[in-house]
Tab-separated table of C-alpha atoms in Angstrom:
chain	number	residue	atom	x	y	z
A	73	LYS	CA	-0.813	23.166	-4.013
A	74	TYR	CA	-0.678	21.351	-0.687
A	75	ARG	CA	2.231	21.369	1.725
A	76	LEU	CA	2.798	18.341	3.953
A	77	GLN	CA	5.391	18.110	6.719
A	78	ILE	CA	7.033	14.698	6.832
A	79	PRO	CA	8.732	13.402	10.008
A	80	ASP	CA	12.441	12.571	9.758
A	81	PHE	CA	12.664	13.350	6.029
A	82	GLN	CA	14.079	16.197	3.976
A	83	TRP	CA	11.610	15.330	1.233
A	84	LEU	CA	10.250	12.269	-0.517
A	85	LYS	CA	10.225	11.469	-4.175
A	86	SER	CA	6.615	10.422	-4.133
A	87	LEU	CA	3.552	10.029	-1.979
A	88	ASP	CA	1.706	8.144	-4.700
A	89	ARG	CA	2.382	4.515	-5.480
A	90	ARG	CA	1.472	4.470	-9.153
A	91	GLY	CA	2.236	7.829	-10.681
A	92	SER	CA	1.275	11.485	-10.653
A	93	MET	CA	-1.222	12.494	-8.000
A	94	SER	CA	-2.618	15.025	-10.460
A	95	LYS	CA	-3.854	12.168	-12.638
A	96	GLN	CA	-5.005	9.611	-10.083
A	97	ILE	CA	-7.069	9.415	-6.912
A	98	LEU	CA	-5.129	8.039	-3.949
A	99	ILE	CA	-7.407	5.757	-1.916
A	100	MET	CA	-6.363	4.658	1.557
A	101	LEU	CA	-8.492	2.284	3.618
A	102	GLY	CA	-8.462	2.554	7.397
A	103	THR	CA	-10.365	0.640	10.042
A	104	GLY	CA	-13.943	1.272	9.032
A	105	LEU	CA	-13.340	4.451	7.037
A	106	LEU	CA	-12.677	5.330	3.404
A	107	VAL	CA	-10.281	8.249	3.102
A	108	VAL	CA	-9.578	10.025	-0.172
A	109	VAL	CA	-6.783	12.203	1.201
A	110	VAL	CA	-3.267	11.457	2.401
A	111	VAL	CA	-3.141	11.302	6.203
A	112	LEU	CA	0.202	11.042	7.985
A	113	THR	CA	0.453	10.729	11.766
A	114	SER	CA	3.495	10.521	13.991
A	115	CYS	CA	4.664	11.510	17.432
A	116	MET	CA	8.139	12.222	16.082
A	117	PRO	CA	9.328	15.822	15.766
A	118	LEU	CA	8.826	17.508	12.418
A	119	LYS	CA	11.798	18.900	10.554
A	120	GLU	CA	11.776	22.131	8.618
A	121	ASP	CA	11.989	20.438	5.225
A	122	THR	CA	8.687	19.760	3.505
A	123	VAL	CA	7.179	18.088	0.477
A	124	THR	CA	5.129	20.200	-1.918
A	125	ILE	CA	2.720	18.390	-4.217
A	126	LEU	CA	2.119	20.441	-7.359
A	127	SER	CA	-0.735	20.092	-9.783
A	128	GLU	CA	1.785	19.395	-12.522
A	129	GLY	CA	2.775	16.162	-10.752
A	130	THR	CA	6.172	17.225	-9.421
A	131	THR	CA	7.571	17.420	-5.931
A	132	THR	CA	9.602	20.381	-4.762
A	133	PRO	CA	11.773	20.227	-1.644
A	134	SER	CA	12.326	23.361	0.418
A	135	ASN	CA	15.589	24.050	-1.433
A	136	GLY	CA	13.587	24.648	-4.634
A	137	THR	CA	14.932	21.676	-6.583
A	138	GLU	CA	12.257	19.832	-8.577
A	139	SER	CA	12.057	16.100	-9.183
A	140	ALA	CA	9.520	14.211	-11.286
A	141	VAL	CA	7.134	11.950	-9.377
A	142	THR	CA	8.351	8.420	-10.041
A	143	GLY	CA	5.748	6.277	-8.298
A	144	GLN	CA	7.849	5.301	-5.293
A	145	ARG	CA	5.751	5.002	-2.191
A	146	ILE	CA	5.008	5.774	1.372
A	147	SER	CA	3.038	3.017	3.104
A	148	THR	CA	1.113	2.851	6.375
A	149	ASN	CA	-0.879	-0.048	7.775
A	150	GLY	CA	-3.395	2.217	9.544
A	151	ILE	CA	-4.189	-0.163	12.423
A	152	VAL	CA	-4.427	1.557	15.802
A	153	TYR	CA	-2.628	-0.993	17.970
A	154	MET	CA	0.075	-1.767	15.406
A	155	ALA	CA	0.193	1.431	13.363
A	156	HIS	CA	3.483	2.041	11.649
A	157	THR	CA	4.647	3.734	8.480
A	158	CYS	CA	7.580	3.227	6.132
A	159	ALA	CA	8.770	5.479	3.327
A	160	ILE	CA	11.564	5.815	0.806
A	161	HIS	CA	14.049	8.627	1.397
A	162	THR	CA	15.603	10.547	-1.485
A	163	ASP	CA	18.760	8.453	-1.082
A	164	GLU	CA	16.586	5.408	-1.967
A	165	THR	CA	16.864	3.929	1.548
A	166	VAL	CA	13.944	3.218	3.896
A	167	ARG	CA	12.831	4.917	7.114
A	168	CYS	CA	10.083	3.500	9.356
A	169	TRP	CA	8.293	4.873	12.412
A	170	GLY	CA	5.394	3.956	14.689
A	171	ARG	CA	5.022	0.580	16.432
A	172	TYR	CA	4.389	-3.113	15.914
A	173	ASP	CA	1.615	-4.921	17.805
A	174	ASN	CA	3.961	-5.879	20.654
A	175	GLY	CA	4.847	-2.227	21.209
A	176	THR	CA	8.317	-2.366	19.648
A	177	ARG	CA	9.388	0.230	17.119
A	178	PRO	CA	9.917	-0.908	13.516
A	179	THR	CA	13.505	-1.130	12.376
A	180	VAL	CA	15.122	-1.401	8.954
A	181	PRO	CA	17.609	-4.218	8.185
A	182	ALA	CA	21.179	-3.012	7.805
A	183	ASP	CA	21.565	-5.078	4.627
A	184	LEU	CA	18.427	-3.755	2.902
A	185	GLY	CA	20.254	-1.233	0.745
A	186	THR	CA	18.384	0.895	-1.769
A	187	VAL	CA	14.795	0.149	-2.790
A	188	THR	CA	12.159	1.209	-5.304
A	189	SER	CA	8.947	0.268	-3.460
A	190	ILE	CA	7.811	-0.303	0.124
A	191	SER	CA	4.766	-1.921	1.736
A	192	ALA	CA	3.883	-1.887	5.458
A	193	GLY	CA	2.060	-5.025	6.605
A	194	GLN	CA	0.836	-6.492	9.865
A	195	SER	CA	3.961	-6.062	11.997
A	196	HIS	CA	6.188	-6.727	9.017
A	197	ASN	CA	7.366	-4.824	5.963
A	198	CYS	CA	8.420	-5.745	2.443
A	199	ALA	CA	10.408	-3.809	-0.138
A	200	ILE	CA	11.540	-4.183	-3.718
A	201	LYS	CA	15.286	-3.661	-3.883
A	202	THR	CA	16.899	-1.822	-6.785
A	203	ASN	CA	17.988	-5.152	-8.265
A	204	GLY	CA	14.320	-6.178	-8.495
A	205	THR	CA	14.360	-8.759	-5.692
A	206	ALA	CA	12.133	-8.681	-2.602
A	207	GLN	CA	13.168	-8.414	1.029
A	208	CYS	CA	10.797	-8.627	4.008
A	209	TRP	CA	11.429	-8.164	7.724
A	210	GLY	CA	9.628	-7.951	11.050
A	211	TYR	CA	7.292	-10.569	12.527
A	212	ASN	CA	7.365	-13.831	10.622
A	213	THR	CA	3.994	-15.287	11.617
A	214	TYR	CA	2.865	-17.790	8.963
A	215	ASN	CA	6.265	-17.169	7.274
A	216	LYS	CA	4.880	-13.948	5.816
A	217	SER	CA	8.355	-12.354	6.025
A	218	THR	CA	10.135	-15.308	4.420
A	219	VAL	CA	10.484	-14.538	0.720
A	220	PRO	CA	10.098	-17.729	-1.356
A	221	SER	CA	13.363	-18.910	-2.902
A	222	ASP	CA	11.705	-19.223	-6.325
A	223	LEU	CA	10.201	-15.714	-6.377
A	224	GLY	CA	12.827	-14.129	-8.609
A	225	THR	CA	12.536	-10.467	-9.588
A	226	ILE	CA	9.272	-8.589	-9.110
A	227	THR	CA	7.545	-5.363	-10.100
A	228	SER	CA	5.093	-4.920	-7.202
A	229	ILE	CA	4.626	-6.145	-3.623
A	230	SER	CA	1.798	-5.906	-1.091
A	231	ALA	CA	2.048	-6.856	2.605
A	232	GLY	CA	-0.758	-7.462	5.096
A	233	ARG	CA	-1.475	-10.608	7.123
A	234	HIS	CA	0.069	-12.359	4.138
A	235	THR	CA	2.285	-11.097	1.327
A	236	CYS	CA	1.827	-11.120	-2.461
A	237	ALA	CA	4.002	-9.930	-5.313
A	238	ILE	CA	3.823	-9.509	-9.076
A	239	LYS	CA	6.699	-11.244	-10.813
A	240	THR	CA	8.397	-9.684	-13.832
A	241	ASN	CA	6.497	-12.110	-16.084
A	242	GLY	CA	3.229	-10.587	-14.826
A	243	THR	CA	2.116	-13.519	-12.685
A	244	ALA	CA	1.253	-13.417	-8.965
A	245	GLN	CA	2.902	-15.269	-6.107
A	246	CYS	CA	1.732	-15.177	-2.475
A	247	TRP	CA	3.032	-16.485	0.843
A	248	GLY	CA	2.201	-16.299	4.529
A	249	ASP	CA	-1.273	-16.797	6.035
A	250	ASN	CA	-2.293	-19.828	3.988
A	251	HIS	CA	-6.042	-19.811	4.663
A	252	ILE	CA	-6.432	-17.414	1.729
A	253	GLY	CA	-5.895	-20.342	-0.590
A	254	PRO	CA	-3.514	-20.677	-3.553
A	255	VAL	CA	-3.279	-18.250	-6.438
A	256	PRO	CA	-5.973	-19.275	-8.969
A	257	THR	CA	-4.579	-21.227	-11.886
A	258	ASP	CA	-6.683	-19.218	-14.333
A	259	LEU	CA	-5.463	-15.839	-13.100
A	260	GLY	CA	-3.059	-15.071	-15.937
A	261	ALA	CA	-1.033	-11.848	-16.107
A	262	ILE	CA	-1.870	-8.962	-13.770
A	263	THR	CA	-0.944	-5.307	-13.370
A	264	SER	CA	-1.831	-4.606	-9.711
A	265	ILE	CA	-2.241	-6.593	-6.495
A	266	GLY	CA	-3.548	-5.888	-2.995
A	267	VAL	CA	-3.892	-8.104	0.070
A	268	GLY	CA	-6.861	-8.011	2.421
A	269	ARG	CA	-7.766	-9.849	5.623
A	270	GLY	CA	-7.662	-13.393	4.326
A	271	TYR	CA	-8.200	-12.449	0.700
A	272	THR	CA	-6.374	-10.981	-2.276
A	273	CYS	CA	-7.554	-8.852	-5.202
A	274	VAL	CA	-5.761	-8.135	-8.458
A	275	ILE	CA	-6.260	-6.143	-11.626
A	276	LYS	CA	-5.815	-8.331	-14.676
A	277	THR	CA	-4.149	-7.051	-17.837
A	278	GLY	CA	-7.539	-6.294	-19.385
A	279	GLY	CA	-8.528	-4.085	-16.433
A	280	THR	CA	-10.943	-6.493	-14.771
A	281	VAL	CA	-10.760	-7.395	-11.075
A	282	GLN	CA	-10.403	-10.889	-9.660
A	283	CYS	CA	-10.304	-11.763	-5.948
A	284	TRP	CA	-9.902	-14.991	-3.987
A	285	GLY	CA	-9.812	-16.156	-0.383
A	286	ALA	CA	-12.157	-15.221	2.455
A	287	ASN	CA	-15.336	-13.433	1.423
A	288	ALA	CA	-16.621	-11.843	4.625
A	289	GLU	CA	-19.363	-9.332	3.780
A	290	GLY	CA	-18.655	-9.924	0.066
A	291	ALA	CA	-15.328	-8.065	0.132
A	292	SER	CA	-13.765	-10.460	-2.376
A	293	THR	CA	-16.758	-10.490	-4.725
A	294	PRO	CA	-16.417	-7.652	-7.255
A	295	PRO	CA	-19.793	-6.101	-8.187
A	296	SER	CA	-21.210	-7.196	-11.519
A	297	ASP	CA	-21.352	-3.563	-12.687
A	298	LEU	CA	-17.737	-2.773	-11.761
A	299	GLY	CA	-16.335	-2.933	-15.264
A	300	THR	CA	-12.651	-2.194	-15.808
A	301	VAL	CA	-10.506	-0.403	-13.239
A	302	SER	CA	-7.141	1.348	-13.018
A	303	ASP	CA	-6.406	1.037	-9.277
A	304	ILE	CA	-7.578	-1.035	-6.325
A	305	SER	CA	-7.218	-0.907	-2.551
A	306	VAL	CA	-8.208	-3.514	0.018
A	307	ASN	CA	-8.746	-3.241	3.776
A	308	TRP	CA	-6.862	-5.964	5.630
A	309	GLY	CA	-6.930	-4.329	9.058
A	310	THR	CA	-10.208	-5.571	10.515
A	311	VAL	CA	-12.663	-8.436	10.196
A	312	TYR	CA	-15.033	-5.924	8.579
A	313	SER	CA	-13.257	-5.818	5.251
A	314	ASN	CA	-14.148	-3.809	2.196
A	315	THR	CA	-12.547	-3.172	-1.170
A	316	CYS	CA	-12.457	-0.040	-3.335
A	317	ALA	CA	-11.383	0.595	-6.910
A	318	ILE	CA	-10.961	3.469	-9.322
A	319	LYS	CA	-12.842	2.673	-12.514
A	320	THR	CA	-11.382	3.551	-15.901
A	321	ASN	CA	-13.983	6.303	-16.245
A	322	GLY	CA	-12.431	8.000	-13.192
A	323	THR	CA	-15.172	7.185	-10.677
A	324	ALA	CA	-14.724	5.122	-7.520
A	325	GLN	CA	-16.700	2.084	-6.390
A	326	CYS	CA	-16.512	0.135	-3.113
A	327	TRP	CA	-17.957	-3.152	-1.900
A	328	GLY	CA	-17.896	-5.441	1.123
A	329	HIS	CA	-18.682	-4.443	4.704
A	330	ASP	CA	-20.460	-1.080	4.767
A	331	GLY	CA	-20.084	-0.078	8.399
A	332	TYR	CA	-19.972	3.713	8.863
A	333	ASN	CA	-21.127	3.976	5.229
A	334	LYS	CA	-17.576	3.393	4.053
A	335	ASN	CA	-18.846	2.028	0.735
A	336	ASP	CA	-20.897	5.142	0.044
A	337	VAL	CA	-18.462	6.903	-2.257
A	338	HIS	CA	-18.394	10.692	-1.963
A	339	ALA	CA	-20.492	12.445	-4.588
A	340	ASP	CA	-17.382	14.075	-6.076
A	341	PHE	CA	-16.095	10.630	-7.071
A	342	GLN	CA	-19.296	9.098	-8.408
């Protein structure tokens, strides 16, 4: 088992956004680097309480009480000059730390209440509240923090330079930086969504990947041999974008900009 110290938290319900870490690979994309481990950085003091990730897929706080991993998330944007992180506390409220690109510290709206999911974007954040509605805050460039009035309830949200969500009927809706283009009319129902720098990728209900928007270095063009996937992660932090996915056979595959060999998946995941 692995013990991680988390700043300003007694313990968190989950460090994995879609289920047990014992059953899935957690892929995080930084600026020019593919990381297949959880990396948390902060200048804040560490408390004594810790999170223990067990192979059985449970988390155990330092008081010995166990709680099943429920898929609630911790999210970091990973960009050096605007790096900040948000996470869900065990009381279902949000804590954020780090900085926005103007040097200010991220705050949490007093009216946010309890949430089930969190996503840290480019100097803004979005959460799914316990009633299923979305709330975003922070910088509102391109209206990326202004939730559309017709969004309704959602099951997933992803924030970057723009914001996208999966509605409860399985369809996608996006807002913010509009040069990505509209959601394709032939998209249909989806199970996962991720925003990149000027592009968006989703997993459709059949497990196939579809992307649209900017296609720098081919980041929004899934490889012809990709097949079906169970998870996807996109890099929105730099102009050198790449995309990675976990295939249904358990292996990983990446495409797009290959600086620093970030598309060369480690042999243990091929």
